[in-house]
PDB file of C-alpha atoms in Angstrom:
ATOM      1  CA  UNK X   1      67.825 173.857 278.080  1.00 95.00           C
ATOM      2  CA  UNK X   2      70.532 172.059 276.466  1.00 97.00           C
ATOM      3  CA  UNK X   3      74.186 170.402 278.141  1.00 98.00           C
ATOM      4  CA  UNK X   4      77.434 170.966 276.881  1.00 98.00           C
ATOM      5  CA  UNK X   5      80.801 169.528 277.925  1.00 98.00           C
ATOM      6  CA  UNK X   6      83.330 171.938 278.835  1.00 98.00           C
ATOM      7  CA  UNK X   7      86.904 170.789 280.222  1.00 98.00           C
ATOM      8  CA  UNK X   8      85.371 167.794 281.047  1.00 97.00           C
ATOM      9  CA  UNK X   9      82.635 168.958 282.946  1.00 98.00           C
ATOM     10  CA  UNK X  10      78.843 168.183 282.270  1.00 98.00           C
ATOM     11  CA  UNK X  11      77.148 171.543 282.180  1.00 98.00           C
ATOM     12  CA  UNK X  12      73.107 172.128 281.802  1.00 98.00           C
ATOM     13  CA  UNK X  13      72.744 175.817 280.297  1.00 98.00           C
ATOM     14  CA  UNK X  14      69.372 177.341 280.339  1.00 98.00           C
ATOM     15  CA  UNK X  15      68.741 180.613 278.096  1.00 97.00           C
ATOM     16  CA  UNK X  16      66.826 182.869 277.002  1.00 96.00           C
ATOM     17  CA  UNK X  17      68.335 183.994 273.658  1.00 97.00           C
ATOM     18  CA  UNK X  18      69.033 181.527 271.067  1.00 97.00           C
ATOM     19  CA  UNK X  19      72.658 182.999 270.820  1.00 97.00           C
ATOM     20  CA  UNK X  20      74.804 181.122 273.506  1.00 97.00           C
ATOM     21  CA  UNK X  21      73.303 177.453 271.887  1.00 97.00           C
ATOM     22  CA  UNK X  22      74.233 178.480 268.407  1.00 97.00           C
ATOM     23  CA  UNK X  23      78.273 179.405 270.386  1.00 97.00           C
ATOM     24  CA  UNK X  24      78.069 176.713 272.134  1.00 97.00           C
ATOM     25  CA  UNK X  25      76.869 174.372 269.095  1.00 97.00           C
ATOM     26  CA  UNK X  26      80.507 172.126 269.282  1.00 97.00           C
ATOM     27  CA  UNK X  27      80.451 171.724 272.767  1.00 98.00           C
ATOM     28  CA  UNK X  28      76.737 170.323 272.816  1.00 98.00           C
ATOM     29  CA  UNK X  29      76.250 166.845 274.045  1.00 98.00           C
ATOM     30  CA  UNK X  30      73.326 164.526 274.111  1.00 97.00           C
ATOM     31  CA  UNK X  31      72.628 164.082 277.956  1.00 97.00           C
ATOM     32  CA  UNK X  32      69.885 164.445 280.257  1.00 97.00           C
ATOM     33  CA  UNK X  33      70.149 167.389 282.804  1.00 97.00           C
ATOM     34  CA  UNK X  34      70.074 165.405 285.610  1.00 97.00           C
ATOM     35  CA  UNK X  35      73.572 163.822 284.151  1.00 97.00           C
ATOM     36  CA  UNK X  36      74.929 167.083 284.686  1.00 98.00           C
ATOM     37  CA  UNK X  37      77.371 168.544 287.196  1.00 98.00           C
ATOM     38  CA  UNK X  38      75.852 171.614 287.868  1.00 98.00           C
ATOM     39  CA  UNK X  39      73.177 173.570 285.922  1.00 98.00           C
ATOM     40  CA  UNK X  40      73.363 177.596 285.186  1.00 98.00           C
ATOM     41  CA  UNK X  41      70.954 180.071 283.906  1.00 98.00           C
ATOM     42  CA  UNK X  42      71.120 184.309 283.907  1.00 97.00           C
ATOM     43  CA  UNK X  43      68.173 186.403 285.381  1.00 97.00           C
ATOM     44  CA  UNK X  44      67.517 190.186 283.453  1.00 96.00           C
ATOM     45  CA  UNK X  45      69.766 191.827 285.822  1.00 95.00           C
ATOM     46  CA  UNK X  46      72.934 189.747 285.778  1.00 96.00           C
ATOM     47  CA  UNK X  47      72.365 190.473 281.781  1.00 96.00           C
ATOM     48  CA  UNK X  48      72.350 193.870 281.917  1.00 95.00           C
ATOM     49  CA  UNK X  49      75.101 193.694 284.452  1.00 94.00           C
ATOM     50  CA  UNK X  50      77.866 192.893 281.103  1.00 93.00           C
ATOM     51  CA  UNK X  51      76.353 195.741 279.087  1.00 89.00           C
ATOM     52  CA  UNK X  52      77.825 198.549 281.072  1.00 78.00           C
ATOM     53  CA  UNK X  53      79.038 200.535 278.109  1.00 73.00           C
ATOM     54  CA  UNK X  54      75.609 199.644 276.373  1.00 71.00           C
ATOM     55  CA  UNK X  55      77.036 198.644 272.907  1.00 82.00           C
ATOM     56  CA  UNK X  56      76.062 194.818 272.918  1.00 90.00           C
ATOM     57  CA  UNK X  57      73.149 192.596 272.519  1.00 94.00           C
ATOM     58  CA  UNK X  58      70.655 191.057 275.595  1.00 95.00           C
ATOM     59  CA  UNK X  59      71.956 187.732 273.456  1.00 97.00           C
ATOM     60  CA  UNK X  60      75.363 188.502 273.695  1.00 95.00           C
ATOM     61  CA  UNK X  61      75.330 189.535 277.302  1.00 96.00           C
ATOM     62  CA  UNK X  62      73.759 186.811 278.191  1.00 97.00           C
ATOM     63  CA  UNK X  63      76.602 184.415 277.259  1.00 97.00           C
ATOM     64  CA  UNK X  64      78.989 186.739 279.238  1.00 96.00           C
ATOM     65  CA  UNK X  65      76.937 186.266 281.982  1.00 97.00           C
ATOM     66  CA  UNK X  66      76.249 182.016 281.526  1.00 98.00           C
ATOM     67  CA  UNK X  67      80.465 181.542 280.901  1.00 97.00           C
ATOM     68  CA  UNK X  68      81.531 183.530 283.780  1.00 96.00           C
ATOM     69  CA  UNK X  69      78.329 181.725 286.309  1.00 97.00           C
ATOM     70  CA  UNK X  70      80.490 178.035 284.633  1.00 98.00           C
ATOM     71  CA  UNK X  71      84.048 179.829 285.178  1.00 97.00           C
ATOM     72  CA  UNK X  72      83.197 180.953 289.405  1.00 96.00           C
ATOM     73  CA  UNK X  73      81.976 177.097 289.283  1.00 97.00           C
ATOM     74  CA  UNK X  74      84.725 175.430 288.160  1.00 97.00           C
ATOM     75  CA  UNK X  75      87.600 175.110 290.662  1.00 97.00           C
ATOM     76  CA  UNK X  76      84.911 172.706 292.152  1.00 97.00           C
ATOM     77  CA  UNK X  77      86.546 170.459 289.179  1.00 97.00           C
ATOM     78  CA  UNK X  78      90.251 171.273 290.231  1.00 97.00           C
ATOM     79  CA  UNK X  79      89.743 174.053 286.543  1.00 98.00           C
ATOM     80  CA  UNK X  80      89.777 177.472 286.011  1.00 97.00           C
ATOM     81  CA  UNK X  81      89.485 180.795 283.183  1.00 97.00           C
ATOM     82  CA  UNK X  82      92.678 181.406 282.382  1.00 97.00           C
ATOM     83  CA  UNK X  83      92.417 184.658 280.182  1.00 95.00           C
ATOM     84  CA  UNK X  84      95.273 184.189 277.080  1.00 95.00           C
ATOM     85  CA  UNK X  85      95.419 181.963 274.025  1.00 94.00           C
ATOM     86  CA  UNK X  86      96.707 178.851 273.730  1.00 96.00           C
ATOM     87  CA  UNK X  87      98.400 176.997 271.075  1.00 95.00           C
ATOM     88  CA  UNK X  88      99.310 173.315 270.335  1.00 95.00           C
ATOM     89  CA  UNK X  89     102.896 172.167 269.001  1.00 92.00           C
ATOM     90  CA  UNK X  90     104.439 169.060 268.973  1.00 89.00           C
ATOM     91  CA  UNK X  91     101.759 168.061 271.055  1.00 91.00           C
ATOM     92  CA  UNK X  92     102.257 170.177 274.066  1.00 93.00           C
ATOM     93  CA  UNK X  93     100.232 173.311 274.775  1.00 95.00           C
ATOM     94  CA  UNK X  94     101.743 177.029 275.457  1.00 94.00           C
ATOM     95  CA  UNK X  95      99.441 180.079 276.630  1.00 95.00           C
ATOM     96  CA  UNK X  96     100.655 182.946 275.339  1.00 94.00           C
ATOM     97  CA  UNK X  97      99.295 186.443 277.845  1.00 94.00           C
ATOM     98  CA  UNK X  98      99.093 189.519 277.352  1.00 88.00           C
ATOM     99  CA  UNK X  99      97.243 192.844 277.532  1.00 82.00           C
ATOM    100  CA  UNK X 100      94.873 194.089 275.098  1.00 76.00           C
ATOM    101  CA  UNK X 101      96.803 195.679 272.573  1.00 70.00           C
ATOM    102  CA  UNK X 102     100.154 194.300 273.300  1.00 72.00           C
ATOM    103  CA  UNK X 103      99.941 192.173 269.718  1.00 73.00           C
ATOM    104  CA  UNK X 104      98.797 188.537 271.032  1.00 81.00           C
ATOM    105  CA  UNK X 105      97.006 188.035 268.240  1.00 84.00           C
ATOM    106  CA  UNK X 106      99.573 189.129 266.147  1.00 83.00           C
ATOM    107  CA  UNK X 107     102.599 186.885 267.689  1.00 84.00           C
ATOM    108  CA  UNK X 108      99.650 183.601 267.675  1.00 86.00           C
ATOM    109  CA  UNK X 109      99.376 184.439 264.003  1.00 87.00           C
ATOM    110  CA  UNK X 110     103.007 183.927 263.732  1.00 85.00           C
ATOM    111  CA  UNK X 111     103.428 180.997 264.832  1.00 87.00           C
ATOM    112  CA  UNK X 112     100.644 179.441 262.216  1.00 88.00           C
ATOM    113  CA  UNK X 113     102.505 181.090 259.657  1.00 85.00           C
ATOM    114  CA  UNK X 114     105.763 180.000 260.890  1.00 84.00           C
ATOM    115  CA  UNK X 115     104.663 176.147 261.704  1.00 86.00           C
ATOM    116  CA  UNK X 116     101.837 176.014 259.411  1.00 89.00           C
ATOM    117  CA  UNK X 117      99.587 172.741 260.250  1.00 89.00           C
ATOM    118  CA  UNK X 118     101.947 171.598 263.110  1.00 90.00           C
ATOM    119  CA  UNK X 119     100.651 174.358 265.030  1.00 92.00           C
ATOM    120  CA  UNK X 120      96.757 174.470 266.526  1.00 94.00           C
ATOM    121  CA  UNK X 121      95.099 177.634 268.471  1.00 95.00           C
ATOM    122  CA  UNK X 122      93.189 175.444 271.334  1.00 97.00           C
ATOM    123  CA  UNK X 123      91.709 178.774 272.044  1.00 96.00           C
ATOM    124  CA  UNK X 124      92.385 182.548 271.304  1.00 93.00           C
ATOM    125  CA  UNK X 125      91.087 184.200 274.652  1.00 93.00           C
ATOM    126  CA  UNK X 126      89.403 182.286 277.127  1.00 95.00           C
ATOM    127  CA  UNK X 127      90.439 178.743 277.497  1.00 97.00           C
ATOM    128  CA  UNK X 128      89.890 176.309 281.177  1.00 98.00           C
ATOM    129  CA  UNK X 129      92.918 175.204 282.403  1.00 98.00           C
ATOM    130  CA  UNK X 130      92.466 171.469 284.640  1.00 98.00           C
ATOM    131  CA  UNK X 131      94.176 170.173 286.716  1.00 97.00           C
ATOM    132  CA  UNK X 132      94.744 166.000 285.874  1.00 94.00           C
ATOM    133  CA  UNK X 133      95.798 163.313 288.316  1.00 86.00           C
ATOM    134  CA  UNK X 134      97.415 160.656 287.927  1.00 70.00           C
ATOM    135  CA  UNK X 135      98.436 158.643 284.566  1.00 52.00           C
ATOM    136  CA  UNK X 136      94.726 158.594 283.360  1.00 47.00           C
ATOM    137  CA  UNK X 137      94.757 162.619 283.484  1.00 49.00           C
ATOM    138  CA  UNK X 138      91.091 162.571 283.638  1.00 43.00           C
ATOM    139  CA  UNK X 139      88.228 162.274 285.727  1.00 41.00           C
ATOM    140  CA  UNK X 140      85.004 163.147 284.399  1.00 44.00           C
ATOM    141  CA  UNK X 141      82.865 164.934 285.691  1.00 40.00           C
ATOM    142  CA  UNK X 142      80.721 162.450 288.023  1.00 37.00           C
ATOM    143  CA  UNK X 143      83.840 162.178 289.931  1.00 37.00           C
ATOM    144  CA  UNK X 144      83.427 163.965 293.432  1.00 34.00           C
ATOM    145  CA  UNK X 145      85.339 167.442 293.373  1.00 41.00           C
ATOM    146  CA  UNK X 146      88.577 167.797 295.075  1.00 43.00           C
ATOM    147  CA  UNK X 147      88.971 163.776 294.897  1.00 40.00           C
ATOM    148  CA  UNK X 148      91.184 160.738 293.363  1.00 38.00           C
ATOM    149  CA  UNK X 149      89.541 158.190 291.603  1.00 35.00           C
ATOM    150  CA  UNK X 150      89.820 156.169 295.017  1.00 38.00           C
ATOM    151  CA  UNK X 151      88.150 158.530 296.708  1.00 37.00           C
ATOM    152  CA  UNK X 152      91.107 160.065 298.783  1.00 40.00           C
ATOM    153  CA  UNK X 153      91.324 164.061 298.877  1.00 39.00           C
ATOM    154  CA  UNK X 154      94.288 165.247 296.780  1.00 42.00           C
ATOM    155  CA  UNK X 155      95.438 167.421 299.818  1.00 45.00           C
ATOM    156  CA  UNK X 156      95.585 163.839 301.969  1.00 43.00           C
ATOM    157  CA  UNK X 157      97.705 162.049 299.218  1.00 40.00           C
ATOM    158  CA  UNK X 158     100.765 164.136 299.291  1.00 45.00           C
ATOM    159  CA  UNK X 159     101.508 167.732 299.258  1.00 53.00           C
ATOM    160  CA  UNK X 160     102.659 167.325 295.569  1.00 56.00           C
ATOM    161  CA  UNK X 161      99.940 164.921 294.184  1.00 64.00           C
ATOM    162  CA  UNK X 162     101.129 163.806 290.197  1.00 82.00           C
ATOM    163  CA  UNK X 163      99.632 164.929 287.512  1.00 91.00           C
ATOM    164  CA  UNK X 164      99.805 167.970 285.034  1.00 95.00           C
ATOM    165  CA  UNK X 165      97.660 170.688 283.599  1.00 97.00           C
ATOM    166  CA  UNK X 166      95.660 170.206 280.537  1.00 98.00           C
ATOM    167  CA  UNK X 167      94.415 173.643 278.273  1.00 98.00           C
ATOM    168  CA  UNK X 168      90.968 173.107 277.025  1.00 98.00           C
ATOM    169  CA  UNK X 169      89.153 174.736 274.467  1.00 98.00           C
ATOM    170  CA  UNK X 170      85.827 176.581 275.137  1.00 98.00           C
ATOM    171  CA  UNK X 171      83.290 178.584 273.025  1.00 97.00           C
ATOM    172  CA  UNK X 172      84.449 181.572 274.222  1.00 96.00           C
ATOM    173  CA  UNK X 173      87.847 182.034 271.635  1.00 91.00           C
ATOM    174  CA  UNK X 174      87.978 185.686 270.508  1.00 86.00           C
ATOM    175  CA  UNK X 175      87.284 188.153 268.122  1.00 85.00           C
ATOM    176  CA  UNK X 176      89.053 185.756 265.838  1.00 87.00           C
ATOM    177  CA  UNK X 177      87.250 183.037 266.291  1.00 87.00           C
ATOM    178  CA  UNK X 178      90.510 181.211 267.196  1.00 90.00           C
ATOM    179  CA  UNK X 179      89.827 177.719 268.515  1.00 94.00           C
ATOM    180  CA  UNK X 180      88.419 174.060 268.237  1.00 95.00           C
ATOM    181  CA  UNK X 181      87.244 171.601 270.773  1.00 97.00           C
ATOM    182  CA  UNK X 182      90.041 170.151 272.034  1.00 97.00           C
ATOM    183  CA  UNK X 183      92.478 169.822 274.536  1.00 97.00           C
ATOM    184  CA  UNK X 184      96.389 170.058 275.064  1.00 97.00           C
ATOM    185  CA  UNK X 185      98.651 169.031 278.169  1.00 97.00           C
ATOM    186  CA  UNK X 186     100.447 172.602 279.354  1.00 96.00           C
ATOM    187  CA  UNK X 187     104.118 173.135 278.764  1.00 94.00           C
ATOM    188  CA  UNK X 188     104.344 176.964 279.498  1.00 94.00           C
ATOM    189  CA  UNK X 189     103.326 179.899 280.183  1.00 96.00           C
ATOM    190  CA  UNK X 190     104.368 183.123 278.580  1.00 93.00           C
ATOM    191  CA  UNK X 191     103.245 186.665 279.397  1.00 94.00           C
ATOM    192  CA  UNK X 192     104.438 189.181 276.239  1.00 91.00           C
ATOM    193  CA  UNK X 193     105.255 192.570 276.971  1.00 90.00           C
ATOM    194  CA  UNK X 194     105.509 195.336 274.122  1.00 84.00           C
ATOM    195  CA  UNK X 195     109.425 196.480 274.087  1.00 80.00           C
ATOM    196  CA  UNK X 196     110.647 199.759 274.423  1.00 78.00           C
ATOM    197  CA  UNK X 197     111.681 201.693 270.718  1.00 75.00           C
ATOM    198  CA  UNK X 198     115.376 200.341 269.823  1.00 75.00           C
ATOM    199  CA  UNK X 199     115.334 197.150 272.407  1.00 76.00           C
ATOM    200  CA  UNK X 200     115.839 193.781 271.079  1.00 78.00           C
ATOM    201  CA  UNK X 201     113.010 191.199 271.612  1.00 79.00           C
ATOM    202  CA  UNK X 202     114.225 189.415 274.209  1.00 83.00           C
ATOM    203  CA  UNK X 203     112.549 186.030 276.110  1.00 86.00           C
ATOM    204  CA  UNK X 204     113.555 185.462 279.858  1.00 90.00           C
ATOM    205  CA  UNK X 205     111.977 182.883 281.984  1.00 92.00           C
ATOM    206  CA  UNK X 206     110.227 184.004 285.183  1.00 93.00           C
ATOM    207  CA  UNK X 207     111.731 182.480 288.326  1.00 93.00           C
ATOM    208  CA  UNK X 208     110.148 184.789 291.072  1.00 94.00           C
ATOM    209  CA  UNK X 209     106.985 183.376 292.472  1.00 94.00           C
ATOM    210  CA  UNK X 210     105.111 186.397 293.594  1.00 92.00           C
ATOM    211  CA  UNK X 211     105.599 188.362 290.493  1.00 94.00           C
ATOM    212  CA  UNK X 212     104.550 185.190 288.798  1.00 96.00           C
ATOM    213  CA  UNK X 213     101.429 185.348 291.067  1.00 93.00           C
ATOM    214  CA  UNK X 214     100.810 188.864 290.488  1.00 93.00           C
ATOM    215  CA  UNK X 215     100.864 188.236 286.819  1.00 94.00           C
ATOM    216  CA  UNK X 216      98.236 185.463 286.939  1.00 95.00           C
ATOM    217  CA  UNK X 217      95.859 187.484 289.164  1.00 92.00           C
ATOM    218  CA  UNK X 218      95.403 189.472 286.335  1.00 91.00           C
ATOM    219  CA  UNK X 219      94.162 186.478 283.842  1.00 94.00           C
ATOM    220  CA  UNK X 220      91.967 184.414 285.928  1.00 94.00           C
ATOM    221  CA  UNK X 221      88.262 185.207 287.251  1.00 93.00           C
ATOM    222  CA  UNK X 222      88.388 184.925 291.194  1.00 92.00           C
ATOM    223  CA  UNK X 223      85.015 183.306 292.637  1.00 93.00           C
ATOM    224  CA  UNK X 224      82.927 185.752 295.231  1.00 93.00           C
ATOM    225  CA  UNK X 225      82.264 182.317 297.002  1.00 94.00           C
ATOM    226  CA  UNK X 226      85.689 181.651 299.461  1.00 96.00           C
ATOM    227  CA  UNK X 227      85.513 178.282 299.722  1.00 96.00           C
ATOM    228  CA  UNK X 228      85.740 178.318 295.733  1.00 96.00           C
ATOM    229  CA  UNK X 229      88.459 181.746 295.653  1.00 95.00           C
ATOM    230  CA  UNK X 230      90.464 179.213 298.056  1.00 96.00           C
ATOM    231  CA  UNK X 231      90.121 176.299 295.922  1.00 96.00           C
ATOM    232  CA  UNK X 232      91.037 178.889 293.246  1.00 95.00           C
ATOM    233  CA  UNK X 233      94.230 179.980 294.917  1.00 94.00           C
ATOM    234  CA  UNK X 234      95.236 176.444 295.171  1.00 95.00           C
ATOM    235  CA  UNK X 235      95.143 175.901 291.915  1.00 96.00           C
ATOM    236  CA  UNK X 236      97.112 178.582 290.905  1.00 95.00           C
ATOM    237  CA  UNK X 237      99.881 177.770 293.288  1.00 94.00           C
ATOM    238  CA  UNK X 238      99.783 174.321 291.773  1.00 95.00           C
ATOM    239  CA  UNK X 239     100.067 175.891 288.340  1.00 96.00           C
ATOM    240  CA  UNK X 240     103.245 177.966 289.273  1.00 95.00           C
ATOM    241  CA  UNK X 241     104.957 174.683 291.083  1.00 93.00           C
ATOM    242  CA  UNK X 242     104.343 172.756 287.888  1.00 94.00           C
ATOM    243  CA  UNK X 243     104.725 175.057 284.449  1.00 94.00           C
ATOM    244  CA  UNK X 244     107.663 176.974 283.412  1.00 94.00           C
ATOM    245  CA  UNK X 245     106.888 180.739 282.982  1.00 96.00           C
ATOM    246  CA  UNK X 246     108.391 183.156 280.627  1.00 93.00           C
ATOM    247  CA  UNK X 247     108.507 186.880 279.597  1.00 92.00           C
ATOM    248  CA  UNK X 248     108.479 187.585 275.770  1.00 88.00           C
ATOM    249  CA  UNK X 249     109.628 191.426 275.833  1.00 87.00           C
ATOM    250  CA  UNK X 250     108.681 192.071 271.838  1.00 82.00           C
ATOM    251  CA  UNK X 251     107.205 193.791 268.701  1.00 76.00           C
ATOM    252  CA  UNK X 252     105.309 191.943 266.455  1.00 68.00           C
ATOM    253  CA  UNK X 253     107.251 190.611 264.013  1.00 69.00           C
ATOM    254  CA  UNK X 254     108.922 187.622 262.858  1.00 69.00           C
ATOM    255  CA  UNK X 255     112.188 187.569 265.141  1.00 71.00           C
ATOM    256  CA  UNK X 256     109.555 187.514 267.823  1.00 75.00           C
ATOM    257  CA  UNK X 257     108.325 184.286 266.887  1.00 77.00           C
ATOM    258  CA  UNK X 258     112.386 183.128 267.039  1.00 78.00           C
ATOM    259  CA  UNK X 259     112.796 184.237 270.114  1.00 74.00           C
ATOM    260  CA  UNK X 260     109.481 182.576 271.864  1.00 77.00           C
ATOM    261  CA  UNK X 261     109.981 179.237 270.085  1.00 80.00           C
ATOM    262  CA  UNK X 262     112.980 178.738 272.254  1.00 74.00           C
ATOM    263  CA  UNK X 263     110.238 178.651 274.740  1.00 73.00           C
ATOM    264  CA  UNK X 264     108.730 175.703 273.006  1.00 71.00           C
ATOM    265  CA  UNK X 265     111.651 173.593 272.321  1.00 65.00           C
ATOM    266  CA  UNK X 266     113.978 174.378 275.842  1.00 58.00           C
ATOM    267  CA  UNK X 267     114.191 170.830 276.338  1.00 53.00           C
ATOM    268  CA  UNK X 268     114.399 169.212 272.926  1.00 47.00           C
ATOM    269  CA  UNK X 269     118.256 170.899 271.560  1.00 42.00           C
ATOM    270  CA  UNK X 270     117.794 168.687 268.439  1.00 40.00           C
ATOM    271  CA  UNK X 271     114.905 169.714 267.440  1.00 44.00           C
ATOM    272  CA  UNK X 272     115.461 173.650 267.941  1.00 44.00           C
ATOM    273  CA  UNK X 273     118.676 172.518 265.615  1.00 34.00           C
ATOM    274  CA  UNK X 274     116.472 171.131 262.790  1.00 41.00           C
ATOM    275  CA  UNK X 275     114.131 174.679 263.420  1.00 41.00           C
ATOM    276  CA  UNK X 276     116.928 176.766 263.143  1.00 41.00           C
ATOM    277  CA  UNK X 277     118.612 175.610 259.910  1.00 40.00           C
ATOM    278  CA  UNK X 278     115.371 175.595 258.152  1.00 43.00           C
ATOM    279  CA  UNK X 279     113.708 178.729 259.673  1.00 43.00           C
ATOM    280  CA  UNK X 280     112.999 181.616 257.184  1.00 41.00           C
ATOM    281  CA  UNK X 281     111.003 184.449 257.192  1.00 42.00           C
ATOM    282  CA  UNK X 282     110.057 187.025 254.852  1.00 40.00           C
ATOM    283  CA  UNK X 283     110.281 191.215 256.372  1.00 35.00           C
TER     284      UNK X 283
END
């Protein structure tokens, strides 16, 4: 057994396959089990429940299974799976959605070649969005669920409680291997969309909250438990009152980069200024 710290959150994993320690090798901290929030393990058939196609590993499966056991356990610590990549610019973190095959790799990839070293993949694919109260934006894990550092329930402090949402990194990044252990307050949101033949890429912000939540219900694991799917819900409503979300309507190339970087810098003019007199890109 071994503990690792994910979004905060004091985790003891048990396995059976060396695989999941050597994935989760960054994330490994030296506590005791008993320190830990909650503990998980996988029995042979919840293993062989991720290998439907039968193309991967008892090692690999396993992982599937230990991540998405943490992921139905989280909204116990106000955090969730949110299924995209995000990226860090400018200190402020955007999560970038889409379907497989749309080109999400392709438009992240973009924006390192675009921004170089001023721009940071937080994770490729799986990340754990939290949510932070407060200035301190962070209790621990030790803190009771569901509570302010005071001890009052969030829900009895106000029905809009301060704080933000903060994209952490997880061993769980990709094919790409897209990610690092660290952590980004969330600026936005943006789901991309593969355009039509002949129409322009084109970036609209989304201002309709059901088709917003229709959108995220797609990304996010929902717990079987309901007290944790409510929690869950919560959350997500939380997420759409407090982050901007967009639609990037592309193909992947350069001038999609252009157009989603507006996204990034909506509320800094001089700095899209500065972007846009030295932007260049090569066909």
């Amino acid at each position: 057994m071994f503990c690792v710290k994910l979004a905060g959150v004091l985790i003891a994993v048990e396995t059976r396959y060396a695989f999941t320690e050597r994935l989760c090798a960054d994330y490994i901290v030296d506590v005791s089990p008993d320190e830990c929030a909650f503990a998980v393990s996988a029995t042979p058939e919840e293993i062989a429940a991720e290998n439907d196609e039968g193309a991967f590993s008892p090692a690999y499966c396993e992982s599937l299974a230990l991540y998405r056991k943490i992921c139905t356990r989280m909204p116990s610590y106000d955090a969730f799976l949110f299924h995209a990549a995000v990226i860090s610019y400018a200190g402020r973190g955007f999560a970038f959605a889409a379907k497989s095959g749309t080109g999400k790799s392709t438009h992240i990839a973009q924006w390192m070649r675009a921004l170089g070293d001023n721009v940071t993949v937080v994770n490729g694919d799986k990340p754990i969005l939290r949510w932070q109260r407060g200035e301190g934006l962070g209790a621990e894990a030790g803190a009771v669920p569901g509570k302010t550092s005071d001890g009052e329930r969030a829900e009895d402090a106000g029905s809009q409680p301060s704080g933000a949402f903060v994209a952490y990194g997880t061993p769980y990044n990709g094919k790409e291997g897209w990610g690092q252990n660290a952590s980004v307050p969330l600026r936005a949101v943006c789901f991309i969309e593969r355009c039509e033949p002949g129409e322009s890429d084109c970036l609209s912000r989304l201002e309709d909250d059901r088709e917003i939540v229709a959108r995220l219900a797609n990304q996010v694991l929902l717990p079987k438990d309901p007290v944790l799917a409510l929690r869950q819900l919560e959350l997500l409503d939380r997420l759409v009152g407090n982050v901007p979300f967009y639609v990037l309507r592309c193909t992947p190339t350069p001038a999609a980069f252009d157009a989603a970087f507006q996204m990034a810098l909506c509320d800094n003019e001089s700095e899209s200024l500065r972007f846009k007199e030295g932007s260049k890109h090569e066909d």
